[in-house]
Coordinates of C-alpha atoms in Angstrom, one line a residue:
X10 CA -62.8 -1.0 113.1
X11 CA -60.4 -3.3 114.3
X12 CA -56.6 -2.4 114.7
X13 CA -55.3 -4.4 111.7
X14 CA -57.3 -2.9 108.9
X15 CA -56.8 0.5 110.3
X16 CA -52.7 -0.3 110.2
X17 CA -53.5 -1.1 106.9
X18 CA -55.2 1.6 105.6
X19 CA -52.8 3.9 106.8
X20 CA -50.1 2.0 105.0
X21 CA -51.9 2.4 101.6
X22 CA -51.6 5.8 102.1
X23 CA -54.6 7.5 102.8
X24 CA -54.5 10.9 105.2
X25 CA -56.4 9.6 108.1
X26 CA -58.3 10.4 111.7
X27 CA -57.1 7.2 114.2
X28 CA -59.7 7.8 116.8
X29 CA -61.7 5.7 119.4
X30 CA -62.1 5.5 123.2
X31 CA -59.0 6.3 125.4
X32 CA -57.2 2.6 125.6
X33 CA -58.7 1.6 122.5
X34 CA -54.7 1.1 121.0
X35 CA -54.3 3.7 119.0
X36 CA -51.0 4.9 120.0
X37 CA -50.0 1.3 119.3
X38 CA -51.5 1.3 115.8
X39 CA -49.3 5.0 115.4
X40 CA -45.8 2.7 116.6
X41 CA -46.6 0.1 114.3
X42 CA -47.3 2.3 111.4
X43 CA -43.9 4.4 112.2
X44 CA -42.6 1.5 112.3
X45 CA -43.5 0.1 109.1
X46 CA -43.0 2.7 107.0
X47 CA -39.6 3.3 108.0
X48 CA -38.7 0.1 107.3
X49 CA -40.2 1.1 103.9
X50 CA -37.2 3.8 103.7
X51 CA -40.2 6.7 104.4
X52 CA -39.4 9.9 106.3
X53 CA -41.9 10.1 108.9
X54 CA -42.4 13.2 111.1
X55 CA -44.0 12.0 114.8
X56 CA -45.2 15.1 116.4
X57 CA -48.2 15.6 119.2
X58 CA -50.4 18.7 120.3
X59 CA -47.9 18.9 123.7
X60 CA -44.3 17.7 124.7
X61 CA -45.3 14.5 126.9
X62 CA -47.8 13.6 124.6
X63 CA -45.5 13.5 121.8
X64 CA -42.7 11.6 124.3
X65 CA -45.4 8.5 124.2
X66 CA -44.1 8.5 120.2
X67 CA -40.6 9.7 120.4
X68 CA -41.4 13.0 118.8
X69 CA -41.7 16.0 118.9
X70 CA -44.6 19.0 119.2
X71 CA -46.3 19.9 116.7
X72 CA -45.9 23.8 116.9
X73 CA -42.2 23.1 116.9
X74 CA -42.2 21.1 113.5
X75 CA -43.8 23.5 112.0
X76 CA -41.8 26.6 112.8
X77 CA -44.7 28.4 114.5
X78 CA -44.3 28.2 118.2
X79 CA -47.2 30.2 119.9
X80 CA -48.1 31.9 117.4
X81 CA -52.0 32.8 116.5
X82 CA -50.9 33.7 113.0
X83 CA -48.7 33.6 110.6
X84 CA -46.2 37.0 109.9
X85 CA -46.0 38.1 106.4
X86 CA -43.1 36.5 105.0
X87 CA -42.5 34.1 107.6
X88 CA -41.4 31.4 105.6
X89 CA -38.4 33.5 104.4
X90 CA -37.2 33.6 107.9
X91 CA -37.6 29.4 108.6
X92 CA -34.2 28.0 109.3
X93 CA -32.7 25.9 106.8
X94 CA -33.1 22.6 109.1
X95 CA -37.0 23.1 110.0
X96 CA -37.1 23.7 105.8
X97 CA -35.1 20.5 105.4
X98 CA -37.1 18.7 107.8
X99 CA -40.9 20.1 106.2
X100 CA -39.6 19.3 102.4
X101 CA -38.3 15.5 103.0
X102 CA -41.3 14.2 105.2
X103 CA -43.1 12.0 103.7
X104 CA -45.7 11.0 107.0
X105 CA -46.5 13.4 109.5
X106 CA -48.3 12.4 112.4
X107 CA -50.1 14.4 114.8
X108 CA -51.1 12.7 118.5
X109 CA -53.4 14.2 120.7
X110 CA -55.5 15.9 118.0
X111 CA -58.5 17.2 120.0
X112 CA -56.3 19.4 121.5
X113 CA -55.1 21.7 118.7
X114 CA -57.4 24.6 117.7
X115 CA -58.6 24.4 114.1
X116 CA -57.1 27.6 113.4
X117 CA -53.3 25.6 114.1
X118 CA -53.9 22.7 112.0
X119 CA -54.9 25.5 109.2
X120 CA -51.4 27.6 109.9
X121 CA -49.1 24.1 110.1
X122 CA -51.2 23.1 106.5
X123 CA -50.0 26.5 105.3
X124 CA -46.5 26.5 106.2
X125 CA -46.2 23.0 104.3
X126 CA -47.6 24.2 101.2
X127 CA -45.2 27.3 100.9
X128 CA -42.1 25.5 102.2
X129 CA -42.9 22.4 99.8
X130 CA -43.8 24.9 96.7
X131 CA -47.2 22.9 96.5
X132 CA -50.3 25.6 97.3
X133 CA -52.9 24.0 95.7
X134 CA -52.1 20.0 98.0
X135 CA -53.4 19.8 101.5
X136 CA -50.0 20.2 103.5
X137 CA -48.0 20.2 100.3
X138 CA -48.7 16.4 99.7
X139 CA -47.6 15.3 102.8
X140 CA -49.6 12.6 104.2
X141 CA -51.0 13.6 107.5
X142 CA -52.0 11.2 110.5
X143 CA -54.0 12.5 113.3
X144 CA -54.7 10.6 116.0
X145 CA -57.0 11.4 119.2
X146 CA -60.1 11.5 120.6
X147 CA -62.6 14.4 120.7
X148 CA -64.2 13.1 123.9
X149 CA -60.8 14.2 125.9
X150 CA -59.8 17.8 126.4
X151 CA -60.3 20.5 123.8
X152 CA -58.3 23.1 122.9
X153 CA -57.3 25.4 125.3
X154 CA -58.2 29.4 124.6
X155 CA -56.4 32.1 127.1
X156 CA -57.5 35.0 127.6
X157 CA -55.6 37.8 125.4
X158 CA -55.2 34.9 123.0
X159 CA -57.2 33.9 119.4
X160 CA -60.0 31.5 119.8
X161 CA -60.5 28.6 118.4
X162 CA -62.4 25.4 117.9
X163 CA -61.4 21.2 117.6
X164 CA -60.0 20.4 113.9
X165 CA -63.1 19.2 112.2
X166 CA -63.9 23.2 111.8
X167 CA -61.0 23.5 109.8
X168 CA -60.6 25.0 106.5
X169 CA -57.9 22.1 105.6
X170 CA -59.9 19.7 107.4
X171 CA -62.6 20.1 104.6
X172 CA -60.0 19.9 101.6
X173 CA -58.2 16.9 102.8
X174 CA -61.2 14.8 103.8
X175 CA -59.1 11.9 106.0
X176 CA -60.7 8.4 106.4
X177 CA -62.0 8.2 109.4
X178 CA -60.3 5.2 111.7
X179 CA -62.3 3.8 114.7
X180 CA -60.9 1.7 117.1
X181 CA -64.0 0.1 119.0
X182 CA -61.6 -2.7 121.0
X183 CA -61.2 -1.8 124.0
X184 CA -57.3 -2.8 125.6
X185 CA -56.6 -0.8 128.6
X186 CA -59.4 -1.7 130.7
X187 CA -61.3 -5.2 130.8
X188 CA -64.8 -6.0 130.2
X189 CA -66.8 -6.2 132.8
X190 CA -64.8 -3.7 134.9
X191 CA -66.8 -1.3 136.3
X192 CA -64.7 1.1 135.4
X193 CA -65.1 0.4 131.9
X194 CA -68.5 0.4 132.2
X195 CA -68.3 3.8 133.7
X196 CA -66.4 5.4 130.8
X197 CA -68.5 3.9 128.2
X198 CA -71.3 5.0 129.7
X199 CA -70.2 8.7 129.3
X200 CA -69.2 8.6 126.6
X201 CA -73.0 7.5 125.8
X202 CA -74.2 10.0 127.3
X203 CA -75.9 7.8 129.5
X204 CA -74.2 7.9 133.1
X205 CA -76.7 6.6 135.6
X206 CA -76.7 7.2 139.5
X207 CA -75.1 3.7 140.2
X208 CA -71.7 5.0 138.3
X209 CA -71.9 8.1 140.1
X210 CA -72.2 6.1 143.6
X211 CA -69.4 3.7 142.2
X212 CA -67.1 6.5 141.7
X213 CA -67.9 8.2 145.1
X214 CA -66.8 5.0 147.0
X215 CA -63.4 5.2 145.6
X216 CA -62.9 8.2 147.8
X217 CA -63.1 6.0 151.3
X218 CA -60.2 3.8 149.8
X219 CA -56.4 4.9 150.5
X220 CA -53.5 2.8 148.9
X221 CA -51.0 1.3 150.4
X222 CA -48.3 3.7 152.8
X223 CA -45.8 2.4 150.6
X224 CA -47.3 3.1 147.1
X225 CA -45.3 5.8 145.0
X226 CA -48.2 7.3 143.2
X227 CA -48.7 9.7 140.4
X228 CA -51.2 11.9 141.2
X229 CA -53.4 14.2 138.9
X230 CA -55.1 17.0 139.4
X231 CA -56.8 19.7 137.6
X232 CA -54.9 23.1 138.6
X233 CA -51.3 23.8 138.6
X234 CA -51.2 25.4 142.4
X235 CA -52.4 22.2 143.6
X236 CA -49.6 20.1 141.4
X237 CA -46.5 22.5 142.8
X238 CA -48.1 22.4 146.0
X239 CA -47.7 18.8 146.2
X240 CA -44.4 18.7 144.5
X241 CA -43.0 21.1 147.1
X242 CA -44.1 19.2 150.1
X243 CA -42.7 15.9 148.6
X244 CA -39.7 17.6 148.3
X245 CA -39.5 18.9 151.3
X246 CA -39.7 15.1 152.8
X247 CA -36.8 14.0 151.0
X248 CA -33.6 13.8 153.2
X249 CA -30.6 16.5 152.2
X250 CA -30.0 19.6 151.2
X251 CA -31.4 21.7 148.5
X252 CA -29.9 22.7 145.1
X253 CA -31.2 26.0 143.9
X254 CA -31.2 26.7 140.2
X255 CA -32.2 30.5 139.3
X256 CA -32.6 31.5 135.5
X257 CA -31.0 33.9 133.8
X258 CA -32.9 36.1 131.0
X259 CA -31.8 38.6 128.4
X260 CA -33.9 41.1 126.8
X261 CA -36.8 43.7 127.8
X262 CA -38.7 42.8 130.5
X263 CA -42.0 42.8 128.4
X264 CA -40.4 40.1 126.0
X265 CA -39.4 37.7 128.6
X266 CA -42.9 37.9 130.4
X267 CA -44.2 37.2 126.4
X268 CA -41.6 34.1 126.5
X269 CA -42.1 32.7 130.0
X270 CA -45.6 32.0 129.5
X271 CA -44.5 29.3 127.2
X272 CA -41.6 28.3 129.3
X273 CA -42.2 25.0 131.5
X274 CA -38.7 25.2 133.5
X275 CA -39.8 27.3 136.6
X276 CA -37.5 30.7 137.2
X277 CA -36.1 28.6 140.8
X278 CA -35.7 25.4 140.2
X279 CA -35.5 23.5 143.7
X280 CA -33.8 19.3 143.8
X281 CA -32.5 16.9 146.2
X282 CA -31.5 13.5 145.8
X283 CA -34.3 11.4 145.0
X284 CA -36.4 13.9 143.5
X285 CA -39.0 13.1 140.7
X286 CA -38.3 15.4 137.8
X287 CA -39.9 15.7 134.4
X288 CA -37.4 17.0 131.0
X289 CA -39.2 20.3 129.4
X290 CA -37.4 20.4 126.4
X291 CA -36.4 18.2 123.8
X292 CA -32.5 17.3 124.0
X293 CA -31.0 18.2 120.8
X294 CA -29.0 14.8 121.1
X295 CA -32.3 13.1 121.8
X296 CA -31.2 11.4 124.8
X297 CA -34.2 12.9 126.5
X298 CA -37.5 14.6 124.9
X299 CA -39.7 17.3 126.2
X300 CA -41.8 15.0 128.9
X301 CA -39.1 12.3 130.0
X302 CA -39.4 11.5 133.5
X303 CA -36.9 10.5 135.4
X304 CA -35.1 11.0 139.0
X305 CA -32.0 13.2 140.8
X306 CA -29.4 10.2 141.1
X307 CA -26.5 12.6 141.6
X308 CA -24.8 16.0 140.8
X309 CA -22.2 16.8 139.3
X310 CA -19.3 17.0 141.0
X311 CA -17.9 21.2 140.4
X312 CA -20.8 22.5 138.9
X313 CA -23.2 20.6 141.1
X314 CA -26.0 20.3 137.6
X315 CA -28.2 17.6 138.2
X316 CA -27.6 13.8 137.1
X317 CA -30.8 12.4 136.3
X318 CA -31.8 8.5 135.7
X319 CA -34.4 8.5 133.3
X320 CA -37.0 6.0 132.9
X321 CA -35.5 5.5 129.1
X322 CA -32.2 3.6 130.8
X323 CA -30.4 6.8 130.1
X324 CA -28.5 8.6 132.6
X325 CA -27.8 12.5 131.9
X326 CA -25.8 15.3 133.6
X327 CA -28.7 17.8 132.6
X328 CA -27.1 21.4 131.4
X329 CA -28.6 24.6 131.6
X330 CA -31.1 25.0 128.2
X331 CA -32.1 28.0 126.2
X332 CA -35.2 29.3 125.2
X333 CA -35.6 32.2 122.8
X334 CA -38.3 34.5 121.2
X335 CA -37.5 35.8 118.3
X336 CA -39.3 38.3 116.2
X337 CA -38.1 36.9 111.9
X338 CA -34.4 36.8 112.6
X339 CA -34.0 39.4 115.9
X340 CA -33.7 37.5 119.3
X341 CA -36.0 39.6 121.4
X342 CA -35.7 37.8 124.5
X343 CA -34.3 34.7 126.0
X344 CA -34.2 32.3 129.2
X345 CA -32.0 30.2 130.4
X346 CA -32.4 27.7 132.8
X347 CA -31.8 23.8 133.7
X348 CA -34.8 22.1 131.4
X349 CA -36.2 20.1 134.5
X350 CA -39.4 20.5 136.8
X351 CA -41.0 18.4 139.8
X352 CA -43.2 15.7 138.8
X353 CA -44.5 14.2 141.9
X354 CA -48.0 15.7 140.7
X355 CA -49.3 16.7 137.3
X356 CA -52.3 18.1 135.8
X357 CA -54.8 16.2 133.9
X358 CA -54.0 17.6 130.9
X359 CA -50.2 16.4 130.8
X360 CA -51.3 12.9 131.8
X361 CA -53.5 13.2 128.6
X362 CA -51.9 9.4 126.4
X363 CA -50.7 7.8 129.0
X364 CA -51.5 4.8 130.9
X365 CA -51.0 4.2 134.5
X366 CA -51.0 0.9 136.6
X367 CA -52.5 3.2 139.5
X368 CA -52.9 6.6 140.5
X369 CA -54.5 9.3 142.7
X370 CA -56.6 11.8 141.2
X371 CA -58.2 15.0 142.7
X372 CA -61.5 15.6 140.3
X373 CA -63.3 18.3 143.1
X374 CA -61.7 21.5 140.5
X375 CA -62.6 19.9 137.3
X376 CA -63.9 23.2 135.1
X377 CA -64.1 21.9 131.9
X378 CA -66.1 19.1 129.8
X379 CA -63.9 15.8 129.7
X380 CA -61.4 16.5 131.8
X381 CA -62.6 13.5 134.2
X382 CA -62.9 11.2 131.6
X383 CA -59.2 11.5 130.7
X384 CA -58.1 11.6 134.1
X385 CA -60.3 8.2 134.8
X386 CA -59.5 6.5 132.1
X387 CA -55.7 6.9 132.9
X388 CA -56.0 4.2 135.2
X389 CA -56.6 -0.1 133.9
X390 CA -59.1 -0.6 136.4
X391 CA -61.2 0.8 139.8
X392 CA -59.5 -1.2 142.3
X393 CA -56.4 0.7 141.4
X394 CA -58.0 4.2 141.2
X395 CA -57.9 6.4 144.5
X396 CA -60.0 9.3 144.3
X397 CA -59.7 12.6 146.8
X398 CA -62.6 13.8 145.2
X399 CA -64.9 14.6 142.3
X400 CA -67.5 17.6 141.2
X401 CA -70.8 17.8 138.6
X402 CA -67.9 19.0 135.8
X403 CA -65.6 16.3 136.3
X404 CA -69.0 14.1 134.8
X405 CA -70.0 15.7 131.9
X406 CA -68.4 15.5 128.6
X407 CA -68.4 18.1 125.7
X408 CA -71.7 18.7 124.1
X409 CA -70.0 19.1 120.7
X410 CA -67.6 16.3 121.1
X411 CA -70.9 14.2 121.3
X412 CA -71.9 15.9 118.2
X413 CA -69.0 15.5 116.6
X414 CA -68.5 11.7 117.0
X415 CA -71.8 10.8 116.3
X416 CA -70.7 12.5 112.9
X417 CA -67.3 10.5 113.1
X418 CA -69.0 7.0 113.2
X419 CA -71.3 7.2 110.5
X420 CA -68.0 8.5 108.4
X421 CA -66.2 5.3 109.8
X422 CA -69.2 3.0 109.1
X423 CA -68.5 3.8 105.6
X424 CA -64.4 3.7 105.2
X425 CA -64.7 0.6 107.1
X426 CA -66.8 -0.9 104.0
X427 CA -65.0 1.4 101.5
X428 CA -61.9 0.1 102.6
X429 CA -63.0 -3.6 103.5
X430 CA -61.0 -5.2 100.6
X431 CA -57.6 -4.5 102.2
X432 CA -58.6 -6.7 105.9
X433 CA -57.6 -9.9 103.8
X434 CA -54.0 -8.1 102.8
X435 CA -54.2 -6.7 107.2
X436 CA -54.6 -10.2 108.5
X437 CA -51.9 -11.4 105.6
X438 CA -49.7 -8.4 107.1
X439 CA -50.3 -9.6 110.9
X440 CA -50.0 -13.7 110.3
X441 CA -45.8 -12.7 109.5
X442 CA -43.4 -12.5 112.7
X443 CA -42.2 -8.7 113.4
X444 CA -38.1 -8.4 112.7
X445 CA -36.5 -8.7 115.8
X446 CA -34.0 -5.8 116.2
X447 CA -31.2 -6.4 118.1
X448 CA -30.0 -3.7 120.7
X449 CA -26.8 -3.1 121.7
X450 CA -25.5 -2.9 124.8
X451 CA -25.2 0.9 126.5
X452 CA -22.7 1.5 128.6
X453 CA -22.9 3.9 131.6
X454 CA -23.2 7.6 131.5
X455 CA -20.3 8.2 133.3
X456 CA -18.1 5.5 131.3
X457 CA -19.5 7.5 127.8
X458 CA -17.9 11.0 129.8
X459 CA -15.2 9.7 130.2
X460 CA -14.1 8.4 127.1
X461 CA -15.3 11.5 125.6
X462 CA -12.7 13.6 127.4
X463 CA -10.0 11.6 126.6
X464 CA -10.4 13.1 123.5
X465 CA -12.2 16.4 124.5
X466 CA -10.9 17.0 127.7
X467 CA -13.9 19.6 128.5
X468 CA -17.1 17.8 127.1
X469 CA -19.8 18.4 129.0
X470 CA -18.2 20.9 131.0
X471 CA -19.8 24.1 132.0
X472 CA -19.1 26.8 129.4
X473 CA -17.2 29.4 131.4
X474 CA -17.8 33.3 130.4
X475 CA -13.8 33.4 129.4
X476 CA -14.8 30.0 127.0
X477 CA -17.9 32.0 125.3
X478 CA -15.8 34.8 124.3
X479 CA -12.9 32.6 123.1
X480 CA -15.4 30.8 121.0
X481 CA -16.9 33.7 119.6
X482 CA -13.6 35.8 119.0
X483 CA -12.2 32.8 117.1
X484 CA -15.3 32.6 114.7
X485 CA -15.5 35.7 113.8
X486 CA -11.5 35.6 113.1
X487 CA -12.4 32.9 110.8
X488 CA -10.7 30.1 112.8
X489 CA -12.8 26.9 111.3
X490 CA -14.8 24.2 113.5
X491 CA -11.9 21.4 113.8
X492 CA -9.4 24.5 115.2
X493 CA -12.4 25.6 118.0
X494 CA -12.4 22.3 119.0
X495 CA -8.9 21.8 119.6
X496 CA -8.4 24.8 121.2
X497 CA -11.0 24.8 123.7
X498 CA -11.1 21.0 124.5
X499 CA -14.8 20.4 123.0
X500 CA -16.7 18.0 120.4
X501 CA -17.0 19.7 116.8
X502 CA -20.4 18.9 117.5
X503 CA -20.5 21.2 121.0
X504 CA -18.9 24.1 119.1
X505 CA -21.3 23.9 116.6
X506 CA -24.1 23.7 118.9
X507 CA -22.2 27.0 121.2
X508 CA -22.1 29.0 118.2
X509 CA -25.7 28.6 116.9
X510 CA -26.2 30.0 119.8
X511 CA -24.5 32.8 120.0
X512 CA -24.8 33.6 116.0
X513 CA -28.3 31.5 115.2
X514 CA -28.8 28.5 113.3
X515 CA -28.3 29.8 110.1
X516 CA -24.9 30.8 110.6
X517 CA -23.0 27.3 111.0
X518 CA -23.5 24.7 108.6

């Protein structure tokens, strides 16, 4: 299927699968279709099955959305306990998208389609009506079961899967790499199941190529040792000295183990100038998103936080972040800690979306089915791909994700024809010249700070321990936003923000 009748299908509405080889466009068929219906005034949720997937879309995860975290199933009663802004967000959306779907167990997908129909009061509708658009590829990695945690499968074995019976989208154009790249050919042919010993030979040769001494590299690999191993080293050759961020926790020690597992920020964060860093958690401002990479430019000057230039254009004096596990409305634990980490190095499984002009990848660990052929297919073509090394795993793809598209094609086959009378109304849709939005001009970071504290003298400031109490003493006194504000130098916004904090999310309108 070809990217404009797929655009349009999705625009008539239909609950849809937007799959096809990795570089096939369909991230670009998910911007155009945000884009187009919110032009058409329609609230559309982006989320993905991880935070830097989901930064390829401006969204958010998936698990987040939804209200349900890590959870492997959902508490009695846990929609009563849903803050009134997740609620807000679940009964207004119109579109929710979901990127990276081969990643999500089927088990997920069945807990998020449960939460819509209770929050949106409609049991008997697939995700209470909402019209849901996956988006992946079941040839790339699957789900992810850790030990100690519930098992599960890809989406297809879903119950919900069943009842909402998407169309089936198929990209077969092919837009990252060329034809005739050998490259290409490579990934085709695995994904054919038909990889011959010439590819394997190809691929081998790549090893006795270096790049260039000067070439600033991402580099994958498949275990996280290896990635802060190489992110320690490369700091390590950056001139300076080192900046040392521990975290602090509250709670049992049993409850912060439970939350750090799901915690990205590491418990020391090390920088220098000129360190590569990656965001871990979404910025409630959205200046940044979980995923954003950027680099150290500066620190601050007092409190010595990091300012980081991000790749956005945006530069951001990056403030310690909290992360809390709550059991219904108790905060059981929480860590806090500046939302950064090294990205020199990361594994496969982050670079899962994106596209990279060139890269070094290290396939002698792969351990499971498809992991190479997202990590090769990263890259446009093999004259730009530098390989340390590759094992028998790293070549072999999922025996079920075979299965499983084979089952996918003959679907498409038949929503292509079922849906062939809209590619007149597509190429209609394509001939007209996309509005051209104007952006304005940003100024600085540091220009934005400074007319901020004009106003707010302390915004942005590091809350002090004699601030916190101030703030809370005040609240409960009954002293209203606008006062707070006034009194301790900070936007309305920050002192809502500090006080959801203290009191939850519920407690400040």
């Amino acid at each position: 299927m070809n990217q404009r009748l797929a655009l349009e299908i999705l625009l008539h509405g239909e609950s849809a699968l937007l799959t096809g080889p990795a570089g096939a466009g369909k991230t670009f068929v998910l911007n155009q279709f945000i884009r187009a219906s919110k032009d058409e005034g329609k609230y559309v949720s982006v989320t993905a099955t991880t935070g830097l997937a989901a930064t390829h879309l401006g969204g958010t995860t998936i698990h987040a959305w939804a209200g349900i975290g890590v959870l492997d199933y959902l508490p009695d009663r846990f929609v009563d306990h849903i803050t009134k802004g997740r609620r807000e967000i679940i009964e207004k959306t119109d579109i929710l998208i979901i990127d990276e779907i081969s990643m999500l167990h089927d088990y997920r997908l069945d807990m998020v389609d449960e939460v819509c129909r209770l929050v949106r009061k409609a049991p008997d509708v697939p995700f209470g009506g909402i019209q849901v658009v996956m988006s992946g590829d079941f040839f790339q990695l699957p789900p992810v079961n850790r030990a100690g945690s519930r098992e599960g499968s890809f989406v297809v074995h879903s119950d919900v899967w069943r009842e909402l019976n998407p169309a089936i989208l198929y990209l077969d154009e092919q837009f990252r790499q060329h034809k005739g790249d050998a490259l290409l050919d490579i990934l085709t042919s695995l994904r054919a199941n038909d990889l011959r010993r010439h590819h394997a030979e190809t691929l081998l040769d790549r090893t006795e190529y270096e790049p260039p001494t000067d070439a600033d590299l991402t580099e994958l690999h498949t275990m996280n040792v290896d990635v802060d191993q190489i992110n320690r080293r490369r700091l390590a050759e950056l001139a300076g000295d080192e900046v040392r961020y521990i975290q602090h926790t509250t709670g049992s020690v049993h409850y912060v183990e439970n939350l750090q597992r799901s915690v990205l920020a590491p418990v020391e964060l090390v920088l220098k100038l000129g360190a590569l860093v990656m965001a871990v958690k979404n910025d409630q401002s959205k200046r940044y998103a979980n995923g954003s990479i950027g680099m150290v430019v500066d620190f601050e000057s007092g409190t010595d936080y990091p300012v980081v230039q991000f790749r956005n254009g945006r530069t951001i004096v990056m403030q310690p972040d909290t992360w809390e596990l709550r059991d219904g409305d108790k905060k059981r634990a929480s860590i806090s800690q500046i939302p950064l980490r090294l990205a020199w190095a990361i594994t496969v499984h982050k670079s899962q979306g994106m596209t990279l002009d060139a890269a070094r990848i290290d396939l002698r660990k792969a351990f499971v089915p498809g992991m190479g052929y997202v990590a090769l297919s990263r890259v446009r073509n093999l004259d730009n791909l530098y390989l340390t090394g590759i094992n028998r795993t790293a070549l072999q793809m999922s025996d079920e994700a075979y299965t499983i598209d084979e089952r996918l094609k003959m679907r498409a086959a038949n929503d292509r024809e079922r849906f062939q009378y809209l590619q007149r109304k597509a190429e209609e849709r394509a001939a007209k010249p996309l509005k051209n939005l104007s952006k304005k001009k940003s100024s600085s970071w540091s220009e934005k700070v400074a007319k901020m504290r004009e106003t707010h003298p302390n915004a942005y400031k590091p809350w002090q321990p004699q601030d916190d109490e101030a703030l809370k003493l005040g609240f409960i006194n009954g002293e209203s936003i606008e006062n707070l504000s006034a009194q301790l130098g900070r936007h309305e916004g920050s002192i809502r923000m500090r006080l959801q904090k203290h009191f939850g999310e519920d407690a400040v309108q």
